[in-house]
């Protein structure tokens, strides 16, 4: 039994959704899983649930914020037998043309957090999603009427970033959005040869380090709900 997930391998499905927020994990289980799902972890309030989605086993586990926290949970999920891990999160929009509640499918995640480099001994490595999951997610999101953007994102180590102009430089280098957990997931996926994907709903539109416009709660729910349906279908597909 791992230290932070007080569970046995049989408690988790091979496919796991990984939001940051424990309450979002609960919302996903309540809203999208078939009736009869169960709580499988509550250590430190990091809620995890296992059930089925349209009859196929699925789990959801909250992982906290940042690569350091999320990496603990990703590692322990892999120890418990997860073979497909899909991050469902929010992100700040960097690219022109993004709108609130748009869906971003992250092909790759630039690791702007030193803990990710420590995992690969400082050697160059591009954290990359599993292409079959990317392809399926794009197709499903389009079918559901989402505005979908496919490309690289940044996984930042600092939510409050003091570096002047960093957001603009990331945007100028083609990044669609910034969040804080995908690069760790994709790197662990490569190391352990499991499938990984990160889907994000745009919750802020970033102008610079000090200024971002925030989505309304109602619009966020619409975007997140649509992304969750896509994530559940990709997870069990
Ligand atoms: N920065 C980092 N992570 C985020 C943001 C952001 O602006 N918005 C949502 N997740």
Short mmCIF file of C-alpha atoms and ligand atoms in Angstrom, two decimals:
data_model
loop_
_atom_site.label_atom_id
_atom_site.label_comp_id
_atom_site.label_asym_id
_atom_site.label_seq_id
_atom_site.Cartn_x
_atom_site.Cartn_y
_atom_site.Cartn_z
CA UNK A 1 0.00 0.00 0.00
CA UNK A 2 1.56 3.34 -1.05
CA UNK A 3 1.99 6.19 1.43
CA UNK A 4 -0.37 8.78 -0.04
CA UNK A 5 -2.91 6.52 -1.74
CA UNK A 6 -4.11 4.23 1.05
CA UNK A 7 -5.36 1.62 -1.36
CA UNK A 8 -4.59 -1.75 -2.95
CA UNK A 9 -4.10 -2.39 -6.69
CA UNK A 10 -7.63 -3.78 -6.94
CA UNK A 11 -9.04 -0.46 -5.71
CA UNK A 12 -8.13 1.44 -8.92
CA UNK A 13 -9.09 0.84 -12.54
CA UNK A 14 -6.32 0.74 -15.20
CA UNK A 15 -7.66 4.06 -16.57
CA UNK A 16 -7.56 7.02 -14.18
CA UNK A 17 -8.62 10.66 -14.60
CA UNK A 18 -6.45 13.06 -12.60
CA UNK A 19 -7.85 16.52 -11.77
CA UNK A 20 -5.97 18.72 -9.30
CA UNK A 21 -8.93 19.57 -7.08
CA UNK A 22 -10.43 16.94 -4.71
CA UNK A 23 -13.90 18.45 -5.07
CA UNK A 24 -13.64 18.17 -8.83
CA UNK A 25 -12.75 14.49 -8.41
CA UNK A 26 -15.94 14.03 -6.40
CA UNK A 27 -17.95 16.01 -8.98
CA UNK A 28 -16.62 13.80 -11.80
CA UNK A 29 -17.59 10.60 -9.99
CA UNK A 30 -21.05 11.96 -9.04
CA UNK A 31 -21.81 13.43 -12.44
CA UNK A 32 -20.24 11.11 -15.00
CA UNK A 33 -19.63 7.68 -13.43
CA UNK A 34 -22.39 5.07 -13.38
CA UNK A 35 -24.22 4.74 -10.01
CA UNK A 36 -22.36 2.57 -7.49
CA UNK A 37 -18.89 4.18 -7.58
CA UNK A 38 -16.93 4.11 -4.31
CA UNK A 39 -14.43 6.24 -2.41
CA UNK A 40 -10.98 4.58 -2.60
CA UNK A 41 -8.75 7.27 -1.06
CA UNK A 42 -9.16 10.22 1.29
CA UNK A 43 -5.63 10.46 2.74
CA UNK A 44 -4.78 14.20 3.13
CA UNK A 45 -8.15 14.98 1.57
CA UNK A 46 -6.90 13.80 -1.83
CA UNK A 47 -10.18 12.17 -2.81
CA UNK A 48 -10.17 9.23 -5.22
CA UNK A 49 -13.12 7.23 -6.55
CA UNK A 50 -13.51 4.05 -8.60
CA UNK A 51 -16.56 2.99 -10.56
CA UNK A 52 -17.58 2.44 -14.16
CA UNK A 53 -18.32 4.70 -17.13
CA UNK A 54 -20.98 3.14 -19.37
CA UNK A 55 -20.02 -0.22 -17.89
CA UNK A 56 -16.21 0.00 -18.17
CA UNK A 57 -14.03 0.41 -15.04
CA UNK A 58 -12.62 3.90 -14.46
CA UNK A 59 -11.10 5.82 -11.53
CA UNK A 60 -10.60 9.48 -10.70
CA UNK A 61 -7.89 10.67 -8.31
CA UNK A 62 -7.11 14.26 -7.28
CA UNK A 63 -3.39 15.08 -7.39
CA UNK A 64 -3.05 18.64 -6.01
CA UNK A 65 -1.23 21.52 -7.66
CA UNK A 66 2.22 21.54 -9.26
CA UNK A 67 4.47 18.80 -10.62
CA UNK A 68 5.90 17.93 -7.20
CA UNK A 69 2.49 17.14 -5.69
CA UNK A 70 1.00 15.60 -8.81
CA UNK A 71 4.11 13.42 -9.31
CA UNK A 72 3.56 11.71 -5.96
CA UNK A 73 0.07 10.66 -7.01
CA UNK A 74 1.02 9.73 -10.59
CA UNK A 75 3.83 7.51 -9.24
CA UNK A 76 1.58 5.79 -6.74
CA UNK A 77 -1.18 5.27 -9.33
CA UNK A 78 1.41 3.58 -11.56
CA UNK A 79 2.53 1.43 -8.59
CA UNK A 80 -1.13 0.44 -8.19
CA UNK A 81 -1.40 -0.63 -11.83
CA UNK A 82 -2.63 2.41 -13.78
CA UNK A 83 -1.78 2.07 -17.48
CA UNK A 84 -3.69 5.08 -18.87
CA UNK A 85 -3.69 8.37 -16.96
CA UNK A 86 -5.59 11.39 -18.27
CA UNK A 87 -5.18 14.80 -16.68
CA UNK A 88 -8.30 16.98 -16.75
CA UNK A 89 -7.48 20.51 -15.70
CA UNK A 90 -7.79 24.20 -16.29
CA UNK A 91 -5.16 26.35 -17.95
CA UNK A 92 -4.39 29.97 -18.63
CA UNK A 93 -4.65 30.81 -22.33
CA UNK A 94 -1.53 32.22 -23.99
CA UNK A 95 -2.19 31.95 -27.74
CA UNK A 96 -4.14 34.53 -29.72
CA UNK A 97 -7.58 33.32 -30.73
CA UNK A 98 -8.20 31.28 -27.58
CA UNK A 99 -11.51 31.95 -25.84
CA UNK A 100 -12.78 31.11 -22.37
CA UNK A 101 -13.97 27.48 -22.01
CA UNK A 102 -12.12 26.35 -25.16
CA UNK A 103 -10.59 22.87 -25.00
CA UNK A 104 -6.83 22.42 -25.35
CA UNK A 105 -5.40 18.99 -26.19
CA UNK A 106 -1.73 19.12 -25.18
CA UNK A 107 0.56 17.29 -27.61
CA UNK A 108 3.54 18.15 -25.43
CA UNK A 109 4.27 20.02 -22.22
CA UNK A 110 7.37 22.17 -21.85
CA UNK A 111 8.76 21.50 -18.37
CA UNK A 112 9.27 24.88 -16.73
CA UNK A 113 9.68 23.12 -13.38
CA UNK A 114 13.07 21.72 -12.33
CA UNK A 115 11.61 18.62 -10.66
CA UNK A 116 10.74 17.22 -14.09
CA UNK A 117 14.37 17.52 -15.25
CA UNK A 118 15.52 15.78 -12.06
CA UNK A 119 13.51 12.73 -13.12
CA UNK A 120 15.62 12.37 -16.29
CA UNK A 121 18.95 13.30 -14.64
CA UNK A 122 18.98 16.65 -16.43
CA UNK A 123 19.10 14.95 -19.85
CA UNK A 124 17.06 16.50 -22.66
CA UNK A 125 13.58 15.02 -22.92
CA UNK A 126 10.35 16.32 -24.47
CA UNK A 127 7.30 15.41 -22.36
CA UNK A 128 4.84 14.14 -24.98
CA UNK A 129 1.28 12.79 -24.96
CA UNK A 130 0.27 9.37 -26.33
CA UNK A 131 -0.82 10.03 -29.90
CA UNK A 132 -3.76 7.56 -30.03
CA UNK A 133 -5.30 9.35 -27.03
CA UNK A 134 -4.66 12.76 -28.63
CA UNK A 135 -6.36 11.69 -31.85
CA UNK A 136 -9.41 10.24 -30.10
CA UNK A 137 -9.80 13.28 -27.80
CA UNK A 138 -9.66 15.74 -30.70
CA UNK A 139 -12.26 13.76 -32.64
CA UNK A 140 -14.63 13.44 -29.65
CA UNK A 141 -14.26 17.09 -28.59
CA UNK A 142 -15.08 18.28 -32.12
CA UNK A 143 -18.11 15.96 -32.24
CA UNK A 144 -19.37 17.54 -29.00
CA UNK A 145 -19.08 21.02 -30.48
CA UNK A 146 -16.05 22.21 -28.50
CA UNK A 147 -13.64 24.79 -29.89
CA UNK A 148 -10.53 22.58 -29.85
CA UNK A 149 -6.87 23.63 -30.04
CA UNK A 150 -4.10 21.05 -30.37
CA UNK A 151 -0.48 21.88 -29.61
CA UNK A 152 2.17 22.40 -26.94
CA UNK A 153 1.50 23.82 -23.48
CA UNK A 154 3.80 24.88 -20.64
CA UNK A 155 3.85 23.22 -17.21
CA UNK A 156 5.03 26.03 -14.97
CA UNK A 157 6.49 25.58 -11.49
CA UNK A 158 5.35 29.04 -10.40
CA UNK A 159 1.74 30.24 -10.43
CA UNK A 160 2.95 33.68 -9.28
CA UNK A 161 5.83 34.12 -11.72
CA UNK A 162 8.10 37.17 -11.19
CA UNK A 163 9.89 36.86 -14.57
CA UNK A 164 8.88 39.84 -16.71
CA UNK A 165 7.67 38.87 -20.16
CA UNK A 166 7.79 35.10 -19.67
CA UNK A 167 4.14 34.61 -20.68
CA UNK A 168 4.69 36.53 -23.94
CA UNK A 169 7.89 34.58 -24.70
CA UNK A 170 6.05 31.27 -24.17
CA UNK A 171 3.25 32.51 -26.45
CA UNK A 172 5.78 33.66 -29.07
CA UNK A 173 7.30 30.16 -29.05
CA UNK A 174 3.94 28.61 -29.93
CA UNK A 175 2.61 27.48 -26.56
CA UNK A 176 -1.18 27.49 -26.38
CA UNK A 177 -1.62 27.65 -22.61
CA UNK A 178 0.03 27.34 -19.20
CA UNK A 179 -0.84 24.93 -16.39
CA UNK A 180 1.23 23.14 -13.75
CA UNK A 181 1.05 19.32 -13.90
CA UNK A 182 1.22 17.86 -17.43
CA UNK A 183 5.00 17.72 -17.96
CA UNK A 184 5.41 15.47 -14.91
CA UNK A 185 2.63 13.18 -16.17
CA UNK A 186 4.06 12.87 -19.68
CA UNK A 187 7.60 12.26 -18.38
CA UNK A 188 6.47 9.54 -15.98
CA UNK A 189 4.40 8.08 -18.81
CA UNK A 190 7.54 7.79 -20.95
CA UNK A 191 9.62 6.34 -18.11
CA UNK A 192 7.00 3.73 -17.18
CA UNK A 193 5.67 3.10 -20.72
CA UNK A 194 2.06 3.91 -19.95
CA UNK A 195 -0.44 6.03 -21.92
CA UNK A 196 -0.89 9.66 -20.87
CA UNK A 197 -2.89 12.67 -22.03
CA UNK A 198 -3.69 16.15 -20.72
CA UNK A 199 -6.92 17.97 -21.62
CA UNK A 200 -7.39 21.54 -20.40
CA UNK A 201 -10.29 23.94 -20.31
CA UNK A 202 -9.24 27.57 -20.67
CA UNK A 203 -10.14 29.32 -17.39
CA UNK A 204 -8.09 32.53 -17.74
CA UNK A 205 -6.86 34.59 -20.66
CA UNK A 206 -3.38 35.84 -19.79
CA UNK A 207 -2.12 39.18 -20.99
CA UNK A 208 1.06 39.28 -18.90
CA UNK A 209 2.43 38.10 -15.53
CA UNK A 210 0.21 40.53 -13.59
CA UNK A 211 -2.96 40.50 -15.68
CA UNK A 212 -5.42 37.75 -16.53
CA UNK A 213 -9.12 37.76 -17.21
CA UNK A 214 -10.98 35.02 -15.28
CA UNK A 215 -13.85 32.90 -16.59
CA UNK A 216 -17.30 33.00 -14.91
CA UNK A 217 -18.28 29.95 -12.85
CA UNK A 218 -21.16 29.19 -15.26
CA UNK A 219 -18.97 29.25 -18.37
CA UNK A 220 -16.30 27.19 -16.60
CA UNK A 221 -18.86 24.49 -15.80
CA UNK A 222 -19.94 24.23 -19.45
CA UNK A 223 -16.34 23.88 -20.64
CA UNK A 224 -15.27 21.49 -17.90
CA UNK A 225 -18.35 19.25 -18.28
CA UNK A 226 -17.74 18.86 -22.01
CA UNK A 227 -14.05 18.10 -21.43
CA UNK A 228 -14.95 15.50 -18.75
CA UNK A 229 -17.23 13.61 -21.14
CA UNK A 230 -14.42 13.52 -23.69
CA UNK A 231 -11.93 12.38 -21.02
CA UNK A 232 -14.23 9.60 -19.76
CA UNK A 233 -14.80 8.30 -23.29
CA UNK A 234 -11.08 8.40 -24.11
CA UNK A 235 -10.29 6.68 -20.80
CA UNK A 236 -12.55 3.69 -21.45
CA UNK A 237 -12.00 3.50 -25.23
N1 LIG B 1 -1.11 29.60 -14.55
C1 LIG B 1 -0.83 28.35 -14.22
N2 LIG B 1 -1.75 27.42 -14.11
C2 LIG B 1 -3.02 27.75 -14.38
C3 LIG B 1 -3.38 29.03 -14.75
C4 LIG B 1 -2.37 30.00 -14.85
O1 LIG B 1 -2.62 31.15 -15.17
N3 LIG B 1 -4.72 29.05 -14.93
C5 LIG B 1 -5.16 27.79 -14.69
N4 LIG B 1 -4.14 27.00 -14.35
#
